[in-house]
Amino acid sequence: MLGERAWFLPYDPSLPPIHVCEAACTAFATRLRKVLTKSETTSHMPRTQYTPEATLMKIRNPATKWPSLPKARLLVQIVFSQVTRVYHLVLRKSTIDQLEEAYRDENFEDPVLTCKFFAIFALGEVYSARSTPSLECNVPGVAYYVNAMTMIPILPERPSLAHIETLLLLSLYSFFLNRRHSAFLLVGSAMRLGLTVGLNHNIPESKCPDPVQREHRTRLWWAIYVFDRMYGSKVGWPIQISDADIYVDMPSNVPGDIHNDHTSDTEFLIASIELAKITGQVIDRVYSRKRFPESFLQREQKLLISLKEWSCALPPQIRLNRDGPVPMNVISLHLQFNQCIMLASRPILLHALIQATSPESVAEDSAQTNIRQTLKTLSDACIHAARHTHSLIVEEWTNGSVPIFGYFYAHYLFSSALIMVISSLVYPENSNDFALFEAAFEILRAMSSHGNLAATEFFDNLECVKQCLDEMRGPEGGNFHSDVSRAAESSTESLAVIAPNQLGLFGNTTASGISEATVATNHANDMAFLGESMEEFLAQPDVDFLLDPSLTDTVYSWPNLSLWTA
């Protein structure tokens, strides 16, 4: 989109550069800074805010002991509450039984069992954030994590499900250390071990008579699948297995009363899996370098139709507009839904910023007006999703419900903050969105000050964006927002398009005229991107007639260059 030449730093064969995929939010932040500075020398920020291997080796202590039984029970319950309601990683009752048996028999020498429970203890500590961090690392639970990792250097030739469970638990904890490459490698190993034992197939009852174990196999596979797509959406890695190679059924309820003892909500897991499928499609169809028979906007249309159908099909207990408090796992699911919308549409919003900051202005005919209105509609969807994400996270933050060391809330907040910056620059009526950016900036600052490594990385990126804005104001303190907004206003006012902050829940114009950015967003706003213009776009049988290659070269060519960092 921004040039033909790939971005490289000096190459050292002993330390090869890391490729930064287009879907990564940090890459999008770099794109934004490049547009703001209009400088070809703007480089990607290397990621240094993670726990390095040398630090982990200092923490390693083979003599690390299991905690007391009461503490172990509490840590396991924390994981059940915070993790297994979102992802099926273990059987709850079986895990509790294993824990009690280990302490009763003092069986602390089994490496497979120890590795699994140390991974659970690590997650329990980091989610509770009540342990005393070490001098080497501020992230709670890291001692358990390091010792668990040292037990799996040689993967088993004949894996058990416990091996796969442990790899998934450790991959999730790796994000708390901002070691997302390690997380990717661990879930990749889990997937390949899962293929070894055929988790992607339905196992015959004759081979596995226990219905709970059969369902556990099914759900464990889909947890691997969700992790693969979810991790890919954060950094842009390609999916590791095609949907065509998966033959196992969707999760289902185990007959009888034993279901709730072992597993979580089936409908929630199915919704999570379906959203993960769409997430994988977004990465593949928007950010890959494949050649597609459809145009960019045709792919956008299909993706947004899928997201609309997913949202409309949600059962009542998984919707946000419900009576009473919304469970954490439901909020997490809708944050990922919003992220999907932003991933799919933010290249177009960045294109709008490029157009708004371009000094050239040309007269438009009706066809060009149509294409610009279509791009405006997609930009509005991106802005709606970002505002909704911001609202959900701010409410969780003010309620004290955000995991202080958590990766995913910090990532979603960072992603939405970038959209808020562009929205405030491109559309004059959205100037209040910059206040949302500043609120996100302060939350990430607070999380960073408490030792959240991912928040530190994202905060540093936002700080660079703010510096770019300050530099554009110039030494006399001019208002860059006003300058860009005036340019954008002159290029869009002829379209008579309703701005996103004038839209209500389903795209209807608000009667009050109060900016949506200045008031609390209703939880039901998860479908706010479905305004009238969006419905018209989704209903088009063929959007090709809207396209003018001379106007949409930058959209068609997304992405057209690579980022590399040290």
mmCIF file of N, CA and C in Angstrom, residues 293-339:
data_model
loop_
_atom_site.group_PDB
_atom_site.id
_atom_site.type_symbol
_atom_site.label_atom_id
_atom_site.label_comp_id
_atom_site.label_asym_id
_atom_site.label_seq_id
_atom_site.Cartn_x
_atom_site.Cartn_y
_atom_site.Cartn_z
ATOM 1 N N PRO A 293 -9.613 -14.990 -7.392
ATOM 2 C CA PRO A 293 -10.451 -14.636 -8.548
ATOM 3 C C PRO A 293 -11.368 -13.454 -8.269
ATOM 4 N N GLU A 294 -11.717 -13.252 -6.965
ATOM 5 C CA GLU A 294 -12.595 -12.136 -6.625
ATOM 6 C C GLU A 294 -11.775 -10.873 -6.383
ATOM 7 N N SER A 295 -12.443 -9.746 -6.527
ATOM 8 C CA SER A 295 -11.806 -8.471 -6.210
ATOM 9 C C SER A 295 -11.702 -8.312 -4.698
ATOM 10 N N PHE A 296 -10.954 -7.300 -4.283
ATOM 11 C CA PHE A 296 -10.795 -7.029 -2.854
ATOM 12 C C PHE A 296 -12.151 -6.769 -2.198
ATOM 13 N N LEU A 297 -12.983 -5.945 -2.822
ATOM 14 C CA LEU A 297 -14.270 -5.613 -2.217
ATOM 15 C C LEU A 297 -15.219 -6.806 -2.206
ATOM 16 N N GLN A 298 -15.118 -7.676 -3.182
ATOM 17 C CA GLN A 298 -15.935 -8.892 -3.155
ATOM 18 C C GLN A 298 -15.542 -9.774 -1.975
ATOM 19 N N ARG A 299 -14.252 -9.855 -1.707
ATOM 20 C CA ARG A 299 -13.811 -10.628 -0.541
ATOM 21 C C ARG A 299 -14.269 -9.961 0.753
ATOM 22 N N GLU A 300 -14.176 -8.639 0.806
ATOM 23 C CA GLU A 300 -14.669 -7.911 1.975
ATOM 24 C C GLU A 300 -16.153 -8.195 2.194
ATOM 25 N N GLN A 301 -16.914 -8.170 1.126
ATOM 26 C CA GLN A 301 -18.351 -8.394 1.238
ATOM 27 C C GLN A 301 -18.649 -9.771 1.816
ATOM 28 N N LYS A 302 -17.975 -10.800 1.322
ATOM 29 C CA LYS A 302 -18.224 -12.159 1.806
ATOM 30 C C LYS A 302 -17.841 -12.303 3.274
ATOM 31 N N LEU A 303 -16.734 -11.687 3.667
ATOM 32 C CA LEU A 303 -16.307 -11.775 5.063
ATOM 33 C C LEU A 303 -17.304 -11.090 5.990
ATOM 34 N N LEU A 304 -17.772 -9.915 5.599
ATOM 35 C CA LEU A 304 -18.714 -9.190 6.449
ATOM 36 C C LEU A 304 -20.079 -9.874 6.485
ATOM 37 N N ILE A 305 -20.469 -10.518 5.396
ATOM 38 C CA ILE A 305 -21.704 -11.310 5.419
ATOM 39 C C ILE A 305 -21.565 -12.453 6.423
ATOM 40 N N SER A 306 -20.409 -13.105 6.425
ATOM 41 C CA SER A 306 -20.179 -14.191 7.384
ATOM 42 C C SER A 306 -20.241 -13.683 8.819
ATOM 43 N N LEU A 307 -19.661 -12.513 9.067
ATOM 44 C CA LEU A 307 -19.688 -11.946 10.416
ATOM 45 C C LEU A 307 -21.107 -11.560 10.826
ATOM 46 N N LYS A 308 -21.872 -11.033 9.886
ATOM 47 C CA LYS A 308 -23.265 -10.700 10.187
ATOM 48 C C LYS A 308 -24.053 -11.961 10.533
ATOM 49 N N GLU A 309 -23.886 -13.006 9.738
ATOM 50 C CA GLU A 309 -24.610 -14.255 9.990
ATOM 51 C C GLU A 309 -24.202 -14.858 11.326
ATOM 52 N N TRP A 310 -22.916 -14.777 11.654
ATOM 53 C CA TRP A 310 -22.456 -15.293 12.948
ATOM 54 C C TRP A 310 -23.129 -14.541 14.088
ATOM 55 N N SER A 311 -23.153 -13.219 13.990
ATOM 56 C CA SER A 311 -23.729 -12.403 15.057
ATOM 57 C C SER A 311 -25.224 -12.657 15.205
ATOM 58 N N CYS A 312 -25.923 -12.779 14.086
ATOM 59 C CA CYS A 312 -27.371 -12.988 14.138
ATOM 60 C C CYS A 312 -27.728 -14.370 14.682
ATOM 61 N N ALA A 313 -26.834 -15.343 14.529
ATOM 62 C CA ALA A 313 -27.130 -16.716 14.942
ATOM 63 C C ALA A 313 -26.784 -16.997 16.398
ATOM 64 N N LEU A 314 -26.233 -16.026 17.115
ATOM 65 C CA LEU A 314 -25.833 -16.278 18.498
ATOM 66 C C LEU A 314 -27.046 -16.594 19.366
ATOM 67 N N PRO A 315 -26.952 -17.604 20.215
ATOM 68 C CA PRO A 315 -28.040 -17.868 21.169
ATOM 69 C C PRO A 315 -28.114 -16.758 22.212
ATOM 70 N N PRO A 316 -29.252 -16.605 22.871
ATOM 71 C CA PRO A 316 -29.453 -15.460 23.784
ATOM 72 C C PRO A 316 -28.395 -15.340 24.870
ATOM 73 N N GLN A 317 -27.938 -16.464 25.436
ATOM 74 C CA GLN A 317 -27.008 -16.377 26.563
ATOM 75 C C GLN A 317 -25.610 -15.926 26.156
ATOM 76 N N ILE A 318 -25.348 -15.834 24.842
ATOM 77 C CA ILE A 318 -24.028 -15.402 24.387
ATOM 78 C C ILE A 318 -24.087 -13.988 23.816
ATOM 79 N N ARG A 319 -25.241 -13.376 23.858
ATOM 80 C CA ARG A 319 -25.362 -11.998 23.391
ATOM 81 C C ARG A 319 -25.021 -11.032 24.520
ATOM 82 N N LEU A 320 -24.703 -9.812 24.130
ATOM 83 C CA LEU A 320 -24.378 -8.795 25.124
ATOM 84 C C LEU A 320 -25.619 -8.101 25.662
ATOM 85 N N ASN A 321 -26.667 -8.003 24.854
ATOM 86 C CA ASN A 321 -27.889 -7.332 25.313
ATOM 87 C C ASN A 321 -28.751 -8.323 26.082
ATOM 88 N N ARG A 322 -28.357 -8.593 27.300
ATOM 89 C CA ARG A 322 -29.009 -9.572 28.147
ATOM 90 C C ARG A 322 -29.210 -8.964 29.523
ATOM 91 N N ASP A 323 -30.114 -9.548 30.282
ATOM 92 C CA ASP A 323 -30.350 -9.067 31.639
ATOM 93 C C ASP A 323 -29.226 -9.544 32.555
ATOM 94 N N GLY A 324 -28.835 -8.679 33.484
ATOM 95 C CA GLY A 324 -27.814 -9.056 34.445
ATOM 96 C C GLY A 324 -26.411 -8.859 33.907
ATOM 97 N N PRO A 325 -25.414 -9.160 34.727
ATOM 98 C CA PRO A 325 -24.014 -8.976 34.311
ATOM 99 C C PRO A 325 -23.634 -9.918 33.178
ATOM 100 N N VAL A 326 -22.732 -9.452 32.335
ATOM 101 C CA VAL A 326 -22.270 -10.250 31.197
ATOM 102 C C VAL A 326 -21.033 -11.033 31.616
ATOM 103 N N PRO A 327 -21.028 -12.353 31.448
ATOM 104 C CA PRO A 327 -19.858 -13.146 31.846
ATOM 105 C C PRO A 327 -18.609 -12.746 31.066
ATOM 106 N N MET A 328 -17.475 -12.973 31.694
ATOM 107 C CA MET A 328 -16.200 -12.601 31.090
ATOM 108 C C MET A 328 -15.972 -13.304 29.757
ATOM 109 N N ASN A 329 -16.359 -14.580 29.665
ATOM 110 C CA ASN A 329 -16.102 -15.299 28.421
ATOM 111 C C ASN A 329 -16.920 -14.737 27.262
ATOM 112 N N VAL A 330 -18.116 -14.229 27.543
ATOM 113 C CA VAL A 330 -18.945 -13.631 26.493
ATOM 114 C C VAL A 330 -18.323 -12.318 26.022
ATOM 115 N N ILE A 331 -17.835 -11.520 26.953
ATOM 116 C CA ILE A 331 -17.157 -10.278 26.575
ATOM 117 C C ILE A 331 -15.930 -10.582 25.721
ATOM 118 N N SER A 332 -15.164 -11.587 26.117
ATOM 119 C CA SER A 332 -13.975 -11.969 25.355
ATOM 120 C C SER A 332 -14.338 -12.363 23.932
ATOM 121 N N LEU A 333 -15.433 -13.089 23.775
ATOM 122 C CA LEU A 333 -15.861 -13.525 22.445
ATOM 123 C C LEU A 333 -16.226 -12.328 21.572
ATOM 124 N N HIS A 334 -16.922 -11.355 22.140
ATOM 125 C CA HIS A 334 -17.338 -10.195 21.352
ATOM 126 C C HIS A 334 -16.162 -9.262 21.059
ATOM 127 N N LEU A 335 -15.173 -9.256 21.916
ATOM 128 C CA LEU A 335 -13.963 -8.498 21.595
ATOM 129 C C LEU A 335 -13.259 -9.094 20.382
ATOM 130 N N GLN A 336 -13.232 -10.420 20.299
ATOM 131 C CA GLN A 336 -12.632 -11.058 19.129
ATOM 132 C C GLN A 336 -13.475 -10.800 17.883
ATOM 133 N N PHE A 337 -14.793 -10.758 18.036
ATOM 134 C CA PHE A 337 -15.683 -10.429 16.920
ATOM 135 C C PHE A 337 -15.378 -9.022 16.394
ATOM 136 N N ASN A 338 -15.266 -8.063 17.300
ATOM 137 C CA ASN A 338 -14.922 -6.702 16.886
ATOM 138 C C ASN A 338 -13.559 -6.661 16.206
ATOM 139 N N GLN A 339 -12.615 -7.444 16.731
ATOM 140 C CA GLN A 339 -11.284 -7.469 16.135
ATOM 141 C C GLN A 339 -11.337 -7.994 14.708
#
